[in-house]
Short mmCIF file of C-alpha atoms and ligand atoms in Angstrom, two decimals:
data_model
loop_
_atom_site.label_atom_id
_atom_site.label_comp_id
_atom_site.label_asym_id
_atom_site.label_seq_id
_atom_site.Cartn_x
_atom_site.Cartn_y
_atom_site.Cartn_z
CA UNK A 1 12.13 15.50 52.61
CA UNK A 2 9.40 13.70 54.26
CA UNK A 3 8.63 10.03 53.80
CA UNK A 4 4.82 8.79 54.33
CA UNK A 5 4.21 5.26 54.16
CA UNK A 6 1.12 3.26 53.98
CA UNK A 7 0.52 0.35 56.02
CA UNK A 8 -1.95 -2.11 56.69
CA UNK A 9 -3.28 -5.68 55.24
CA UNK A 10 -3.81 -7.00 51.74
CA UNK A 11 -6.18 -5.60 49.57
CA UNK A 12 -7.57 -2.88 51.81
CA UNK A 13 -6.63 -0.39 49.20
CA UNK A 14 -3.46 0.77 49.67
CA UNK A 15 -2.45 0.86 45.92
CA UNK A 16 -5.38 2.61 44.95
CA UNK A 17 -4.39 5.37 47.80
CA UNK A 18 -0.69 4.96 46.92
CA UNK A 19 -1.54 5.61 43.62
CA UNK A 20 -4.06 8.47 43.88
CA UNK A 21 -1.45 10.25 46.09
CA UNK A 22 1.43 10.00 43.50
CA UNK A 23 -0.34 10.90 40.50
CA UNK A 24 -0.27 13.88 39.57
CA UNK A 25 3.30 14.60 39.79
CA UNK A 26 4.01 10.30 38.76
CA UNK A 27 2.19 12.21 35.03
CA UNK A 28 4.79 15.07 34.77
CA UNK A 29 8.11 13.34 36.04
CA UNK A 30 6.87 10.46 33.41
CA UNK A 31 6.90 12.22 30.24
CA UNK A 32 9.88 13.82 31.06
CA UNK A 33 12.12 11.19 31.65
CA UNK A 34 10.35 7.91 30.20
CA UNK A 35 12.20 5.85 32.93
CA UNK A 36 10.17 3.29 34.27
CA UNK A 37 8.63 3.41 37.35
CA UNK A 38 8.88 1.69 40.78
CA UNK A 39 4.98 0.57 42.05
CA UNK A 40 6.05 0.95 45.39
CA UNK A 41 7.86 4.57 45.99
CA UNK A 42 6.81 8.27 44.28
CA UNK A 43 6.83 11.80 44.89
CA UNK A 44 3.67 13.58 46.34
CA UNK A 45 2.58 16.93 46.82
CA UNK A 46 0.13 19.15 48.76
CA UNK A 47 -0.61 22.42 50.22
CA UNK A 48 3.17 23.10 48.36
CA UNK A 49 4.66 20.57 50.40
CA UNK A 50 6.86 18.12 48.88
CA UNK A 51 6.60 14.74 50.59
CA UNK A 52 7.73 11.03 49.55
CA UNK A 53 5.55 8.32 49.34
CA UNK A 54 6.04 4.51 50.48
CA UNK A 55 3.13 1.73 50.02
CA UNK A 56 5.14 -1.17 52.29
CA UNK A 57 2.64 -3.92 50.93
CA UNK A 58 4.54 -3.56 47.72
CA UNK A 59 7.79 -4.54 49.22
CA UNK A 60 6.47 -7.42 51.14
CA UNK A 61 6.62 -10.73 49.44
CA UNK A 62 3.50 -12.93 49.36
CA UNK A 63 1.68 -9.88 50.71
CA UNK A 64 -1.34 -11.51 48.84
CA UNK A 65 -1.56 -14.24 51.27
CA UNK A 66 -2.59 -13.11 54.26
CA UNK A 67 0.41 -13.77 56.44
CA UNK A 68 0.87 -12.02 59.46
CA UNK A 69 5.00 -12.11 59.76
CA UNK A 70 4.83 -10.52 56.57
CA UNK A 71 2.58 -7.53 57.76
CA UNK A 72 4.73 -7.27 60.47
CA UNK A 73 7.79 -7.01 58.60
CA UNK A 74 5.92 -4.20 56.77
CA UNK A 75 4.94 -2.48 59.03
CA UNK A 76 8.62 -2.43 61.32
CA UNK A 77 10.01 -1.07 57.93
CA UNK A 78 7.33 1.61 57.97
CA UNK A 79 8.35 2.22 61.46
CA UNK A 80 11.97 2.56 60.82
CA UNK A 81 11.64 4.44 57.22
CA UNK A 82 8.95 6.90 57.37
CA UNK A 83 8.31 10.30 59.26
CA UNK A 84 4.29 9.66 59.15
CA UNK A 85 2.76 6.41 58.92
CA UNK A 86 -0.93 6.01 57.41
CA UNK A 87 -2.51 3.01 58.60
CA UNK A 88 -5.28 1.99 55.88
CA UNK A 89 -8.16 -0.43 57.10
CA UNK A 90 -11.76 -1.44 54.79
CA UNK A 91 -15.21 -0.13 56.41
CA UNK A 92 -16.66 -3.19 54.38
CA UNK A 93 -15.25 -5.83 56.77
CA UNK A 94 -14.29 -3.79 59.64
CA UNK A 95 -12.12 -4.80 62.18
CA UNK A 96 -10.23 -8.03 61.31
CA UNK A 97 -7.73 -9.69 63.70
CA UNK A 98 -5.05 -8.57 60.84
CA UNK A 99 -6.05 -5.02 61.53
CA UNK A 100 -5.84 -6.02 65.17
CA UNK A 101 -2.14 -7.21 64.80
CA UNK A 102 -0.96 -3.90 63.15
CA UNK A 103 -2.87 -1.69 65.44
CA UNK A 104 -1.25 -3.26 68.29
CA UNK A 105 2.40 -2.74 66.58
CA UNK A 106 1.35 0.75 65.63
CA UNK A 107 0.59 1.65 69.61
CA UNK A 108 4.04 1.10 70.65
CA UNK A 109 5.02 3.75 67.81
CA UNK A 110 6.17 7.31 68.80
CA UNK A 111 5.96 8.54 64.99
CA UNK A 112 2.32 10.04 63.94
CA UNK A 113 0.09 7.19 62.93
CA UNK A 114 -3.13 8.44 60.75
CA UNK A 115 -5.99 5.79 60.90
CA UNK A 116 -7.50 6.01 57.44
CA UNK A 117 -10.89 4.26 57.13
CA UNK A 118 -11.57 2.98 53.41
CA UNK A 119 -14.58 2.83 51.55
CA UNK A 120 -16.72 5.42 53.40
CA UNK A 121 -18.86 6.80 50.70
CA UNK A 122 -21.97 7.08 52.24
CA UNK A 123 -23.72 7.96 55.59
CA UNK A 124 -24.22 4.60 56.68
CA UNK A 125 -20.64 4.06 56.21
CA UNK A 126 -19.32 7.28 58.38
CA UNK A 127 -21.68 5.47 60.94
CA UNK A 128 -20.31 2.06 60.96
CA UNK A 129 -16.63 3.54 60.57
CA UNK A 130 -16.73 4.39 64.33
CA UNK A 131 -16.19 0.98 64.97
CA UNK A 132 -12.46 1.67 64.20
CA UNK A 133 -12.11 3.22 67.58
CA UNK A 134 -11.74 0.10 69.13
CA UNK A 135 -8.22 0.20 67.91
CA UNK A 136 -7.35 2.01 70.14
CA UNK A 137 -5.63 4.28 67.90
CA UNK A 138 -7.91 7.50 68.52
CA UNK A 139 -8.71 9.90 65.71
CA UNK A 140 -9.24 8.29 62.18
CA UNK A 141 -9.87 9.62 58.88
CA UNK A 142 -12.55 8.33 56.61
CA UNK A 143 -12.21 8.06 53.12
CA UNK A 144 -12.93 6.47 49.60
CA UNK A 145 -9.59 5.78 47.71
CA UNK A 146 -12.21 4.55 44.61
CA UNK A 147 -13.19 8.69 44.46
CA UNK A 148 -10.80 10.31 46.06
CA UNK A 149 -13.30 12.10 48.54
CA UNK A 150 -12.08 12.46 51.92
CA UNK A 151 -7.96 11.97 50.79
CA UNK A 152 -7.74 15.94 51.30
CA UNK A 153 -8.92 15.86 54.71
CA UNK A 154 -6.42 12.90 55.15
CA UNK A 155 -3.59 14.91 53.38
CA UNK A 156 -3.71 17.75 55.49
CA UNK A 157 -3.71 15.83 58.52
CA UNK A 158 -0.63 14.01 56.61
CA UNK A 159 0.69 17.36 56.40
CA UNK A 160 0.53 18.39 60.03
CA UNK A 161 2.34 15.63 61.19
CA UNK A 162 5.32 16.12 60.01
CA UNK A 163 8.01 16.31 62.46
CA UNK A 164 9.43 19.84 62.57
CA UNK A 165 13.12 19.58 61.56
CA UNK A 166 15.71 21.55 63.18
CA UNK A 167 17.67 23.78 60.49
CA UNK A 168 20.55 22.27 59.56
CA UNK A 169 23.88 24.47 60.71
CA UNK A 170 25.90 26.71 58.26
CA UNK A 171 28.47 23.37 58.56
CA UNK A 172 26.00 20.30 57.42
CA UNK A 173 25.04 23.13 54.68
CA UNK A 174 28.25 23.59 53.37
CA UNK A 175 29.46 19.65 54.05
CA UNK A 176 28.89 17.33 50.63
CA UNK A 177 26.49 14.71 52.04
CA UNK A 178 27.49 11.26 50.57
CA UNK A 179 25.27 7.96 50.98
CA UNK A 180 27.26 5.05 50.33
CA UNK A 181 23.93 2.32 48.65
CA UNK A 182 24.23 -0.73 47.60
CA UNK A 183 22.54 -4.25 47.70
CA UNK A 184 23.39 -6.61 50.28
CA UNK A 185 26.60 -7.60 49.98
CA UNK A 186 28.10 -5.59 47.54
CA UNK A 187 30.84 -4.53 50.13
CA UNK A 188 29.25 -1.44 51.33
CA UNK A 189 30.63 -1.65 55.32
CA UNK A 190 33.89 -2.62 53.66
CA UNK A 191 34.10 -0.05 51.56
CA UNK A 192 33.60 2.47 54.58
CA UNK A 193 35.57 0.88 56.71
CA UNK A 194 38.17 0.51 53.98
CA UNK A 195 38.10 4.93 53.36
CA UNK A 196 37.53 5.82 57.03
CA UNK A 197 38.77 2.99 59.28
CA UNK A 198 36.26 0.52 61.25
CA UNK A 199 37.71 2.60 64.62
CA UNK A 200 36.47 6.31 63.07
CA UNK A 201 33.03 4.69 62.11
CA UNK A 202 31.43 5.12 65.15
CA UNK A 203 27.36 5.46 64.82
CA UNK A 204 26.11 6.35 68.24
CA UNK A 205 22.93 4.70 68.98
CA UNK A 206 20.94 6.10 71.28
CA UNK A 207 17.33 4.64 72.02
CA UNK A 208 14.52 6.65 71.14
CA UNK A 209 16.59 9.88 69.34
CA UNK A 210 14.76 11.86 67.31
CA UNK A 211 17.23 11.91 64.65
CA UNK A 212 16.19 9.95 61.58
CA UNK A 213 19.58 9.83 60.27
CA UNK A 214 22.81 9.99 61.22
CA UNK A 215 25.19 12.45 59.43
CA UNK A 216 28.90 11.66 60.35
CA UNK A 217 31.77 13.87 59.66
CA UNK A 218 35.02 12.74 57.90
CA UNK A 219 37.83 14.44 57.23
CA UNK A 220 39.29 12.04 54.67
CA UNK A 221 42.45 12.81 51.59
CA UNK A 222 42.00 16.53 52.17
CA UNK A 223 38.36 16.33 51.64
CA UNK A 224 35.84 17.17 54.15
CA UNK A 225 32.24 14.82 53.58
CA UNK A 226 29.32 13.95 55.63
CA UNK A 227 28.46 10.01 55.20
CA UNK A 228 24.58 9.74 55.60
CA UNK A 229 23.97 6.60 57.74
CA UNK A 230 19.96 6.00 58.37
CA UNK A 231 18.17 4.31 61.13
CA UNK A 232 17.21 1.63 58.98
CA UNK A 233 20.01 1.09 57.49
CA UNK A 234 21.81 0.01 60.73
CA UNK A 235 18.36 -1.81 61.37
CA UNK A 236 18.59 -4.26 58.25
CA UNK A 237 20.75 -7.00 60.16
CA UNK A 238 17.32 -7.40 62.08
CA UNK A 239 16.05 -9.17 58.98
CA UNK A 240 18.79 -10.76 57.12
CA UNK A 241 16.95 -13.72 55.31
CA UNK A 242 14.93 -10.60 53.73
CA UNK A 243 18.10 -8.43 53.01
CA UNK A 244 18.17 -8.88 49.54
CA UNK A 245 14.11 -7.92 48.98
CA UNK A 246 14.97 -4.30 51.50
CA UNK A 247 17.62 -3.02 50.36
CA UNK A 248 15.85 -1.01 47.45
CA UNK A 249 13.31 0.29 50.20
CA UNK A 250 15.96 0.88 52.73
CA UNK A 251 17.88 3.13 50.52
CA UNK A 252 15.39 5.56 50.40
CA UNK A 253 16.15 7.43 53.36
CA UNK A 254 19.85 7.96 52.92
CA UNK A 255 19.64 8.78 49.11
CA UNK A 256 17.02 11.56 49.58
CA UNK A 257 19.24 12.86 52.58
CA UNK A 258 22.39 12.82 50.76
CA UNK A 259 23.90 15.04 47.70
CA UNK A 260 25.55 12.26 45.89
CA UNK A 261 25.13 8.25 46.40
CA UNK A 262 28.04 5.94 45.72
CA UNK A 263 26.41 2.97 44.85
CA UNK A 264 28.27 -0.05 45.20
CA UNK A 265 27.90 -2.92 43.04
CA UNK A 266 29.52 -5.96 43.28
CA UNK A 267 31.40 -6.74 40.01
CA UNK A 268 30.83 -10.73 40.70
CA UNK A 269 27.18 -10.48 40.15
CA UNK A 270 26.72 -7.02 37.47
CA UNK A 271 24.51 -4.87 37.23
CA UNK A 272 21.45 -6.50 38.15
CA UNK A 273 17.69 -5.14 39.16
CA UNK A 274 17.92 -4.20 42.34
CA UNK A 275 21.11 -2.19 41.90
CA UNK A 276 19.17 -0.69 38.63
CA UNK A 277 16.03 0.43 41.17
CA UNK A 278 18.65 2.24 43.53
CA UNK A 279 20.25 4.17 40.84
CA UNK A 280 16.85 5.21 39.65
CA UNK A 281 15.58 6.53 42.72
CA UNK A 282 19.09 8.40 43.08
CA UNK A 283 18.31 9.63 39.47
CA UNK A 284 14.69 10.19 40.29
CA UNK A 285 15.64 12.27 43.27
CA UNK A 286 18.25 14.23 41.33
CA UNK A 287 21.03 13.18 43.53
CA UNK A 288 24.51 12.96 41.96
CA UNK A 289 25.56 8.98 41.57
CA UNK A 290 28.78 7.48 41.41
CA UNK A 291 28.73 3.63 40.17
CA UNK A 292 32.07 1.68 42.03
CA UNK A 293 32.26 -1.83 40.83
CA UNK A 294 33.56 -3.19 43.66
CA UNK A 295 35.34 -6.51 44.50
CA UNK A 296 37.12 -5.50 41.28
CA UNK A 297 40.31 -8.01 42.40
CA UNK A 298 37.89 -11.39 41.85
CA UNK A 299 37.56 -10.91 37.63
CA UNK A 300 39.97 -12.77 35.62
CA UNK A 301 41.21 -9.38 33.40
CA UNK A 302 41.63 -11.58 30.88
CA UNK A 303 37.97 -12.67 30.71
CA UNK A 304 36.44 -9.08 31.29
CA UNK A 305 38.22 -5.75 30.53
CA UNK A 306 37.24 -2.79 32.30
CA UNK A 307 35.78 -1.17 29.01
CA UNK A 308 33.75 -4.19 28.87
CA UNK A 309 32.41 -4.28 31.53
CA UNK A 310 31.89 -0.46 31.76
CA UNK A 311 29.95 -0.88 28.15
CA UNK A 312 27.42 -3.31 29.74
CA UNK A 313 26.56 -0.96 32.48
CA UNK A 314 25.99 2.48 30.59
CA UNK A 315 23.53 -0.16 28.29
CA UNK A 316 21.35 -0.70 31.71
CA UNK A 317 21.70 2.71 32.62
CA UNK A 318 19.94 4.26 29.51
CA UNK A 319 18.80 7.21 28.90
CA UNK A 320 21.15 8.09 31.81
CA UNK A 321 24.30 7.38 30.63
CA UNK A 322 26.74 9.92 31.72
CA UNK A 323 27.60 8.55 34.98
CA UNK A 324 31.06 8.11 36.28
CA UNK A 325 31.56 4.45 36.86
CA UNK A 326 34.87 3.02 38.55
CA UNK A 327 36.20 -0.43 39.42
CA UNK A 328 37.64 -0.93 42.99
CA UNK A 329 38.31 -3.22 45.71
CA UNK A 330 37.49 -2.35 49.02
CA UNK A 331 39.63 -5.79 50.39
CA UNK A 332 42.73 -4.59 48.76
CA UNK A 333 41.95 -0.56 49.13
CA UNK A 334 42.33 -0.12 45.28
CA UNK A 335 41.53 3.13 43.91
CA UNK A 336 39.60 4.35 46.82
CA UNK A 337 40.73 7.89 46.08
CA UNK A 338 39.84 7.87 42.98
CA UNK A 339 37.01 6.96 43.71
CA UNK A 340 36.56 9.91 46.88
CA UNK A 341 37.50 12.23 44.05
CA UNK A 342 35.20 11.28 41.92
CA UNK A 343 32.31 11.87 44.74
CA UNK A 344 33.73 15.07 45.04
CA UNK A 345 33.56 15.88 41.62
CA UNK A 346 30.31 15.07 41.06
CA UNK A 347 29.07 17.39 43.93
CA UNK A 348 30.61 19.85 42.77
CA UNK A 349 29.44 19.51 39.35
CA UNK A 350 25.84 19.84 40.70
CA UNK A 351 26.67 22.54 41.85
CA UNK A 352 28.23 24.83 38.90
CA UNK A 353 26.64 27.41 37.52
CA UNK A 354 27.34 28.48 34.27
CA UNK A 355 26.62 32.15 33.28
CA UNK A 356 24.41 33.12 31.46
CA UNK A 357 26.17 34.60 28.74
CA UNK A 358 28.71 31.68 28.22
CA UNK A 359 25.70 29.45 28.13
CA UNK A 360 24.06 31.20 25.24
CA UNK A 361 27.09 32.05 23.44
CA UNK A 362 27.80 28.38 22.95
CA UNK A 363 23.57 26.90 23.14
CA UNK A 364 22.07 29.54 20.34
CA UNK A 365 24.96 27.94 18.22
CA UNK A 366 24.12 24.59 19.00
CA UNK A 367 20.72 25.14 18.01
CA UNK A 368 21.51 27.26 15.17
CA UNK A 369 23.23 24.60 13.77
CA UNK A 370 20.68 21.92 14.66
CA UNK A 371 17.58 23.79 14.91
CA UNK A 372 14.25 22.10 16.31
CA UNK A 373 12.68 20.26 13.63
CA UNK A 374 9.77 22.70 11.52
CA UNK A 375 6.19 21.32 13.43
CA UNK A 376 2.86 21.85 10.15
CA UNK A 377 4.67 24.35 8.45
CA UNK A 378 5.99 26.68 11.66
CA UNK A 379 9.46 27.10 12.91
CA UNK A 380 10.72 26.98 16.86
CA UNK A 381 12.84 29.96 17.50
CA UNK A 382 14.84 29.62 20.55
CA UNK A 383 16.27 33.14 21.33
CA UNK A 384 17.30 32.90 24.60
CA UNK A 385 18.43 30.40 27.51
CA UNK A 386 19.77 29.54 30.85
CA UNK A 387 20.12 28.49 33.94
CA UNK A 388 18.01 28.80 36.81
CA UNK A 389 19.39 29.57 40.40
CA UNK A 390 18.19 26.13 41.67
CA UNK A 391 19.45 23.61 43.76
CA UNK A 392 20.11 20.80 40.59
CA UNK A 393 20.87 21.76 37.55
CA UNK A 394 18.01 23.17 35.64
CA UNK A 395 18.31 24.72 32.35
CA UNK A 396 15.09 26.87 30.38
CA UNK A 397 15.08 27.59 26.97
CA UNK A 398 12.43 30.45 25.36
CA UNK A 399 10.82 29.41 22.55
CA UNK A 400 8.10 31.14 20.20
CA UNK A 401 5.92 27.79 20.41
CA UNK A 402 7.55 25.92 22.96
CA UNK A 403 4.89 22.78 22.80
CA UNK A 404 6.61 21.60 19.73
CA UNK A 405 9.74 21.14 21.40
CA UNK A 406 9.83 17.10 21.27
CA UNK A 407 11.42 14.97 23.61
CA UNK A 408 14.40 14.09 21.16
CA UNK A 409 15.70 17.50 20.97
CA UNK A 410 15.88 18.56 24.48
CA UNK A 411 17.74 15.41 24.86
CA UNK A 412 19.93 16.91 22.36
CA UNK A 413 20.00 20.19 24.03
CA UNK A 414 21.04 17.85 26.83
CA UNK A 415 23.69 15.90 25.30
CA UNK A 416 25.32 19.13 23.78
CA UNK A 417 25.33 20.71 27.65
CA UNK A 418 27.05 17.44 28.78
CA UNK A 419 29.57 17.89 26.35
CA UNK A 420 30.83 21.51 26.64
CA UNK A 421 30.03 21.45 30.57
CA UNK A 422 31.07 18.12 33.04
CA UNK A 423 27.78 16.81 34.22
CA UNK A 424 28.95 13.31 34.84
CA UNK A 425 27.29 11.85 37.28
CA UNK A 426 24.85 14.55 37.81
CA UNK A 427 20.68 14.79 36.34
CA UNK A 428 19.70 17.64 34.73
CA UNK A 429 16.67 19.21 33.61
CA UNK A 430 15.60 20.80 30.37
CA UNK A 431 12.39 23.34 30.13
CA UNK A 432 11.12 24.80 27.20
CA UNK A 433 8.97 27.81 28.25
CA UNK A 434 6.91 30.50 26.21
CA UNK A 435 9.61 33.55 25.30
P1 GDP C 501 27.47 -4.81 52.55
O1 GDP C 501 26.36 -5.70 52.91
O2 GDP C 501 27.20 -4.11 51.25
O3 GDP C 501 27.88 -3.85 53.61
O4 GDP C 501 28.73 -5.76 52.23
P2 GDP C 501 29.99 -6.11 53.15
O5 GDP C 501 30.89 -4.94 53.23
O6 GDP C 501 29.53 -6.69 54.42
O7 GDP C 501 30.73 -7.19 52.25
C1 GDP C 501 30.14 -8.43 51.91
C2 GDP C 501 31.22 -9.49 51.67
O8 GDP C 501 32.01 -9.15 50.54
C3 GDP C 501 32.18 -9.61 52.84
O9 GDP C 501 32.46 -10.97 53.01
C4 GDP C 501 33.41 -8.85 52.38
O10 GDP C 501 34.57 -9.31 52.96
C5 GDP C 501 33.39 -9.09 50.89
N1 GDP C 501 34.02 -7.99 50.14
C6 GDP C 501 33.71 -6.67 50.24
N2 GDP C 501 34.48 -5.93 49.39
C7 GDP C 501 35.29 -6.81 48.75
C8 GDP C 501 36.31 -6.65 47.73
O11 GDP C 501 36.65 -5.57 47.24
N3 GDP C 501 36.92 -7.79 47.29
C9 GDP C 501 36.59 -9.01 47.80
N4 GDP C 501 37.25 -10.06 47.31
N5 GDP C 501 35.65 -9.19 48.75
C10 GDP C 501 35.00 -8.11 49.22
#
């Protein structure tokens, strides 16, 4: 999946393009799930191409005050993170020596930079918008992010830039592809190092490959994995006084590459915000998730039980609950197995399929039994169901009048799936569709 990210100083509208871009799909995935969403990272779409979107400004702390380390920073993580970068600047003030500062990062850049000129809504303002030029960054893009006209033009050229990926080989197909997330500190190296050995974990870095991320093959317990690694990932020492404020953003890469993330918390701290924004972009992205609490041998088991502990989590994890969650220690290698088999598991519970005639056999009872609730007088017949042939789970029921199918009971249609079929650790989606 691509990754676009928006760059450029405060307040030249960035949000307002970041927004415009996501919303569409930001209205369907919403009422679906309910989760809350991140300002700073959705899903876009056009021409049929599916595409991530990044606004960096978000992620950069006092962005509001104009400081120019800050931009910077932004725009280096744009550089390391995204396959397309669109560098927003304001027709209304024109050139500023902020602008000046990016464009002169931006140069230097082998990825696709699109200049996108702001607040052309007029003649005049396609006229002075020429200025931007002088960037030295060639072609730009005019636009208003207010109205929308000119984004089209912008998203095609977005489009177009992608980089054409090589297909992967029959191998990284048939691999599970495992990103190992986490926030600073939470014993993420260690954990690797712990199931592979710090000798096997060798990331060759080679200046100026084209690779964006680094798959690495294990052969680890009798199971055969691909850890995803990212560019940016390896990066983050760069900036370690701003580790804690990245790591959401530099997860973003290696969770949309992988199958299932291991995220890694660190049981001294819990389960705090930023380890709640990875799992929801894992969950967001339909990726399997297992949760290890690592560092496991620093609680006092008399002070916190595991089922404690455990309880607390699933609370913050609502409504996604069924997640496998284990308690390790990468220092003293504790249940590292368990918790490789539990990886495995989950991949391959993404990928079951369950027939078609097992599934309504045991759903048309379930719903029999607990039929959808009678909507002014007229009943929901659900007849039929299944599950599609896609790549996550997916599930459709046919229904006479499927708009009265409320959110509750395709959560119970959900919860009665989860507990006939293991989906631990794994999203799934419900669809009611017209018979
Ligand atoms: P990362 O930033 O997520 O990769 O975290 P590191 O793997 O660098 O670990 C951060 C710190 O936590 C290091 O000092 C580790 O030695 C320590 N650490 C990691 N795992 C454990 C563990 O299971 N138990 C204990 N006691 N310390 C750990």
């Amino acid at each position: 999946n691509n990754i676009v990210a928006i760059v450029g100083r405060p307040n030249v509208g960035k949000s307002t393009l970041f927004n415009r871009l996501i919303q569409r799909r930001e209205a369907i995935v919403d009422s679906v799930s309910g989760v809350t969403r991140d300002r700073n990272y959705g899903k876009s779409e056009w021409n049929g191409k599916e595409f991530s979107v990044i606004d960096t400004g978000g992620y950069v702390r006092g962005s509001d005050d104009v400081f120019e380390g800050e931009i910077r920073k932004q725009v280096e993580l744009a550089i390391d993170e995204a396959d397309v970068i669109i560098f927003v600047v304001d027709v209304e003030e024109g050139i500023t020596p902020m602008d000046d500062a990016v464009a002169k990062l931006l140069r230097k850049v082998t990825k696709p930079v699109l200049l996108a000129v702001n607040k052309v809504d007029n003649a005049m303002r396609e006229k002075d918008a020429i200025e931007f030029y002088n960037l030295g960054l060639g072609e730009y893009y005019t636009f208003a992010s207010i109205s929308g006209s000119g984004t089209g033009d912008l998203l095609d050229a977005v489009i177009d830039a992608f980089p054409i990926k090589p297909e992967p080989t029959q191998e990284e197909i048939v691999l599970p592809r495992f990103a190992v997330v986490g926030r600073p500190n939470a014993g993420k190296s260690s954990f690797i190092n712990a199931l592979i050995g710090k000798d096997r974990y060798i990331v060759t870095d080679i200046a100026g490959t084209t690779r964006d991320s680094i798959d690495t093959k294990f052969d680890r317990f009798g199971f055969e994995f691909n850890l995803v690694d990212t560019a940016g990932i390896r990066r983050k020492a760069k900036v370690k006084e701003d580790l804690e404020f990245y790591s959401v953003m530099r997860s973003v890469r290696a969770i949309e590459h992988a199958d299932v993330c291991i995220l890694i918390i660190d049981a001294t701290r819990g389960f705090e915000g930023q380890d709640q924004s990875i799992f929801w972009l894992a969950e967001k992205n339909r990726k399997g998730v297992v949760i290890l609490v690592n560092k496991w041998d620093l609680v006092e088991k008399e002070t916190m039980s595991t089922r404690d502990y455990e309880e607390k989590i699933r609370e913050e994890l609502m409504p996604f609950t069924d997640v496998p969650i284990l308690f390790v220690s990468a220092l003293t290698k504790q249940r590292l197995l368990k918790a490789l088999e539990a990886t495995v598991k989950v991949f391959e519970s993404r990928q079951q399929r369950i027939a078609t005639s097992k599934f309504n056999e045991f759903m048309l009872k379930v719903i029999e039994a607990y039929p959808p609730p009678a909507t002014k007088g007229k009943y929901v017949k659900i007849k039929y169901c299944m599950q599609l042939p896609t790549k996550t789970p997916q599930f459709v029921f046919f229904a006479n009048m499927p708009q009265y199918v409320k959110e509750p009971y395709k959560r119970y249609l959900e919860n009665k799936i989860r507990e006939n079929w293991d989906f631990s650790g794994v999203p799934i989606d419900i669809y009611i569709r017209e018979k």
